[in-house]
Amino acid sequence: MSRNWTKPALAVSLAINLLVAGAVGGALLTDRGPGRGGPTGGPPELRSFERGLEPERRDALRARLREDPALRGGRARLRATRGELVSVLRAEPFDADAFRAALSAQRAVQTELVTRALEAMVLTAQEMAPNERAALADVLARRRR
């Protein structure tokens, strides 16, 4: 039985992973990110949450994200995993196991960055008064429609 589908499947998987890495890394960690004149970026949940916050809470969330050492180093770590993917793809003969490992390493970095950003949301919500959380919930509920 021929496995002609494996290379296209791996290429699609790579494209999806690079898209996610670019979205997370680029939006969350670019020079237009928090405190530099642009939105926070990151996972959609974070963007919606941030937009629903009062300005002072939004500033505090952005500061928390900026101060997180894992997020600050995230861009370099994503770049390193992307470099490894490129190296593996260029190597001859192609090593599917090395490619899987490189994809897994990239996914681990992406997952850590998203997890850290979501934890910042939890800490921000935890600091809010009940009426602030209710107002935020109202804003988020209106945006879902």
GROMACS .gro file of C-alpha atoms in nm:
model
  145
    1MET     CA    1   0.000   0.000   0.000
    2SER     CA    2   0.141   0.336  -0.104
    3ARG     CA    3   0.176   0.623   0.141
    4ASN     CA    4   0.151   0.907  -0.109
    5TRP     CA    5  -0.066   1.100   0.135
    6THR     CA    6   0.197   1.139   0.411
    7LYS     CA    7   0.403   1.417   0.256
    8PRO     CA    8   0.100   1.635   0.169
    9ALA     CA    9  -0.044   1.570   0.516
   10LEU     CA   10   0.283   1.674   0.678
   11ALA     CA   11   0.298   1.985   0.459
   12VAL     CA   12  -0.055   2.082   0.562
   13SER     CA   13   0.031   2.018   0.927
   14LEU     CA   14   0.341   2.234   0.894
   15ALA     CA   15   0.142   2.514   0.732
   16ILE     CA   16  -0.115   2.508   1.011
   17ASN     CA   17   0.153   2.506   1.280
   18LEU     CA   18   0.339   2.793   1.117
   19LEU     CA   19   0.014   2.988   1.087
   20VAL     CA   20  -0.064   2.938   1.455
   21ALA     CA   21   0.293   3.020   1.555
   22GLY     CA   22   0.289   3.332   1.343
   23ALA     CA   23  -0.045   3.444   1.481
   24VAL     CA   24   0.043   3.381   1.843
   25GLY     CA   25   0.403   3.493   1.824
   26GLY     CA   26   0.345   3.785   1.593
   27ALA     CA   27   0.037   3.927   1.759
   28LEU     CA   28   0.140   3.862   2.115
   29LEU     CA   29   0.502   3.960   2.090
   30THR     CA   30   0.540   4.219   1.814
   31ASP     CA   31   0.659   4.572   1.869
   32ARG     CA   32   0.299   4.687   1.829
   33GLY     CA   33   0.188   4.478   2.125
   34PRO     CA   34   0.092   4.583   2.476
   35GLY     CA   35   0.222   4.919   2.581
   36ARG     CA   36   0.352   4.996   2.233
   37GLY     CA   37   0.041   5.137   2.073
   38GLY     CA   38  -0.127   4.816   1.964
   39PRO     CA   39  -0.365   4.552   2.093
   40THR     CA   40  -0.237   4.261   2.297
   41GLY     CA   41  -0.306   3.997   2.036
   42GLY     CA   42  -0.265   3.633   2.126
   43PRO     CA   43  -0.554   3.391   2.150
   44PRO     CA   44  -0.899   3.524   2.051
   45GLU     CA   45  -1.020   3.481   2.408
   46LEU     CA   46  -0.752   3.721   2.528
   47ARG     CA   47  -0.835   3.984   2.266
   48SER     CA   48  -1.208   3.973   2.347
   49PHE     CA   49  -1.138   3.981   2.719
   50GLU     CA   50  -0.898   4.273   2.682
   51ARG     CA   51  -1.139   4.478   2.470
   52GLY     CA   52  -1.409   4.436   2.734
   53LEU     CA   53  -1.195   4.572   3.017
   54GLU     CA   54  -1.197   4.924   3.153
   55PRO     CA   55  -0.884   5.117   3.043
   56GLU     CA   56  -0.704   5.086   3.377
   57ARG     CA   57  -0.766   4.708   3.392
   58ARG     CA   58  -0.656   4.676   3.029
   59ASP     CA   59  -0.333   4.859   3.109
   60ALA     CA   60  -0.275   4.631   3.408
   61LEU     CA   61  -0.331   4.320   3.193
   62ARG     CA   62  -0.092   4.450   2.929
   63ALA     CA   63   0.169   4.522   3.196
   64ARG     CA   64   0.128   4.170   3.335
   65LEU     CA   65   0.179   4.022   2.988
   66ARG     CA   66   0.479   4.246   2.920
   67GLU     CA   67   0.643   4.150   3.250
   68ASP     CA   68   0.602   3.774   3.204
   69PRO     CA   69   0.950   3.640   3.124
   70ALA     CA   70   0.812   3.342   2.931
   71LEU     CA   71   0.616   3.571   2.702
   72ARG     CA   72   0.907   3.811   2.657
   73GLY     CA   73   1.129   3.527   2.538
   74GLY     CA   74   0.854   3.368   2.335
   75ARG     CA   75   0.936   3.531   2.003
   76ALA     CA   76   1.293   3.399   2.010
   77ARG     CA   77   1.174   3.052   2.111
   78LEU     CA   78   0.918   3.044   1.829
   79ARG     CA   79   1.184   3.160   1.584
   80ALA     CA   80   1.413   2.879   1.704
   81THR     CA   81   1.145   2.614   1.654
   82ARG     CA   82   1.068   2.752   1.309
   83GLY     CA   83   1.439   2.734   1.225
   84GLU     CA   84   1.446   2.370   1.331
   85LEU     CA   85   1.144   2.296   1.110
   86VAL     CA   86   1.318   2.457   0.813
   87SER     CA   87   1.635   2.257   0.877
   88VAL     CA   88   1.448   1.930   0.902
   89LEU     CA   89   1.253   2.000   0.583
   90ARG     CA   90   1.572   2.076   0.391
   91ALA     CA   91   1.761   1.770   0.515
   92GLU     CA   92   1.807   1.476   0.281
   93PRO     CA   93   1.693   1.217   0.325
   94PHE     CA   94   1.373   1.347   0.482
   95ASP     CA   95   1.335   1.227   0.842
   96ALA     CA   96   0.966   1.208   0.932
   97ASP     CA   97   1.042   1.142   1.299
   98ALA     CA   98   1.264   1.450   1.321
   99PHE     CA   99   0.991   1.652   1.152
  100ARG     CA  100   0.732   1.525   1.401
  101ALA     CA  101   0.966   1.614   1.686
  102ALA     CA  102   1.019   1.965   1.546
  103LEU     CA  103   0.643   2.014   1.509
  104SER     CA  104   0.591   1.891   1.865
  105ALA     CA  105   0.856   2.130   1.997
  106GLN     CA  106   0.689   2.419   1.818
  107ARG     CA  107   0.347   2.320   1.951
  108ALA     CA  108   0.488   2.302   2.305
  109VAL     CA  109   0.613   2.662   2.281
  110GLN     CA  110   0.281   2.779   2.135
  111THR     CA  111   0.089   2.601   2.409
  112GLU     CA  112   0.304   2.752   2.682
  113LEU     CA  113   0.260   3.104   2.544
  114VAL     CA  114  -0.116   3.068   2.515
  115THR     CA  115  -0.138   2.912   2.863
  116ARG     CA  116   0.058   3.202   3.015
  117ALA     CA  117  -0.163   3.458   2.841
  118LEU     CA  118  -0.479   3.284   2.959
  119GLU     CA  119  -0.344   3.270   3.316
  120ALA     CA  120  -0.296   3.647   3.299
  121MET     CA  121  -0.667   3.670   3.217
  122VAL     CA  122  -0.754   3.459   3.520
  123LEU     CA  123  -0.542   3.674   3.751
  124THR     CA  124  -0.698   3.991   3.611
  125ALA     CA  125  -1.052   3.858   3.659
  126GLN     CA  126  -0.961   3.745   4.010
  127GLU     CA  127  -0.861   4.101   4.100
  128MET     CA  128  -1.189   4.247   3.974
  129ALA     CA  129  -1.484   4.336   4.193
  130PRO     CA  130  -1.804   4.138   4.130
  131ASN     CA  131  -1.968   4.433   3.954
  132GLU     CA  132  -1.663   4.468   3.724
  133ARG     CA  133  -1.677   4.099   3.633
  134ALA     CA  134  -2.052   4.128   3.568
  135ALA     CA  135  -1.995   4.429   3.340
  136LEU     CA  136  -1.722   4.240   3.154
  137ALA     CA  137  -1.952   3.939   3.116
  138ASP     CA  138  -2.221   4.167   2.971
  139VAL     CA  139  -1.975   4.309   2.716
  140LEU     CA  140  -1.857   3.961   2.617
  141ALA     CA  141  -2.216   3.834   2.589
  142ARG     CA  142  -2.309   4.122   2.358
  143ARG     CA  143  -2.010   4.053   2.134
  144ARG     CA  144  -2.108   3.687   2.090
  145ARG     CA  145  -2.430   3.781   1.913
   0.00000   0.00000   0.00000
